Short mmCIF file of C-alpha atoms in Angstrom, two decimals:
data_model
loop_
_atom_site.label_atom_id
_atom_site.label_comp_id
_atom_site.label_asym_id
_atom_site.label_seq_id
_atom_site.Cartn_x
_atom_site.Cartn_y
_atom_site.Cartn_z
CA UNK C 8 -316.94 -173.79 -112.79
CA UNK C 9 -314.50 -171.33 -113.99
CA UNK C 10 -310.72 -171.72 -114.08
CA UNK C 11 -308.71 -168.46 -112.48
CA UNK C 12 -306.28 -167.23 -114.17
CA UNK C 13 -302.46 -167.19 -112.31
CA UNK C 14 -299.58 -165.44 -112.60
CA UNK C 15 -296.19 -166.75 -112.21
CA UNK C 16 -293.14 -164.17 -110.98
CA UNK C 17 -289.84 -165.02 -109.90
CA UNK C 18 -286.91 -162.71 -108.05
CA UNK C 19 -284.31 -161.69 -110.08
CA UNK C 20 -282.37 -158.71 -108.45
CA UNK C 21 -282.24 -158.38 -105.03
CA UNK C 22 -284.28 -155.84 -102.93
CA UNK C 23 -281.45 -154.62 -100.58
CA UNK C 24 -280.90 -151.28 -101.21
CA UNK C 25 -284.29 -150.29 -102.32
CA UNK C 26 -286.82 -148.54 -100.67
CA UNK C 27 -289.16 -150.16 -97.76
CA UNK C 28 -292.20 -150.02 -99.72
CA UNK C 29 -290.54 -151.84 -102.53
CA UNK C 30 -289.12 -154.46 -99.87
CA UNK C 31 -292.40 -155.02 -98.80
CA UNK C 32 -293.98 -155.29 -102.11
CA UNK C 33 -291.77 -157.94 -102.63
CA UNK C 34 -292.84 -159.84 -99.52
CA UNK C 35 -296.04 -159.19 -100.09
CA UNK C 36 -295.87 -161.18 -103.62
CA UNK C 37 -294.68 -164.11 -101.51
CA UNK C 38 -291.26 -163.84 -102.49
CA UNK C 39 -287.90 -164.29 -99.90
CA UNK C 40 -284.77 -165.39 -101.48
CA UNK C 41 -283.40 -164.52 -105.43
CA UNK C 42 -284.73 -166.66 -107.83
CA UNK C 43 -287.61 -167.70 -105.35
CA UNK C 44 -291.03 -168.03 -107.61
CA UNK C 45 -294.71 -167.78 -106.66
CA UNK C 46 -297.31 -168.44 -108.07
CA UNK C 47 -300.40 -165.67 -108.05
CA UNK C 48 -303.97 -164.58 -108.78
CA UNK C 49 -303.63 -162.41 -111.61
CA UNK C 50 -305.84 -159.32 -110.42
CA UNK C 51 -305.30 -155.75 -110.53
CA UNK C 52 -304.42 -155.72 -107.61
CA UNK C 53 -301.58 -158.39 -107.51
CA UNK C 54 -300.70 -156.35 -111.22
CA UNK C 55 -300.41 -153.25 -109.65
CA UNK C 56 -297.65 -155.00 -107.22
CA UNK C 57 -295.86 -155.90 -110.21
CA UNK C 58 -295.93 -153.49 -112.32
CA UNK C 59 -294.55 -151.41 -108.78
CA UNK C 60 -291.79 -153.73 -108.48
CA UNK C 61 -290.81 -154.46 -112.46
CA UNK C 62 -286.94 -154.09 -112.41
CA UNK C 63 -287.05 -156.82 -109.18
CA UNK C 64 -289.25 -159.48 -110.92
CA UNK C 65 -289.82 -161.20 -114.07
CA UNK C 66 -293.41 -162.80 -115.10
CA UNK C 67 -292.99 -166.14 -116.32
#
């Protein structure tokens, strides 16, 4: 058995104001309110999200 890695991210600024894609990059990630944390496969995918989304988020 092999354990998967996670990744933990939590809201920091809010996404009103920014564009839709960025909105829904934000949903996507599972996050709703600010300081509202979620716990993630870390893939590229789910990375790439992230990364997008930087200035919004902070890994924990």
């Amino acid at each position: 058995m092999t354990t998967q890695q996670t990744v933990k991210v939590q809201l920091v600024r809010s996404p009103i104001g920014c564009k839709e894609s960025h909105r829904a990059t934000v949903r996507g990630l599972g996050l709703r309110k600010l300081g509202s944390q979620s716990e993630l496969e870390d893939t590229p995918a789910v990375r790439g999200m992230i990364n997008k989304i930087s200035y919004l988020v902070k890994v924990l």
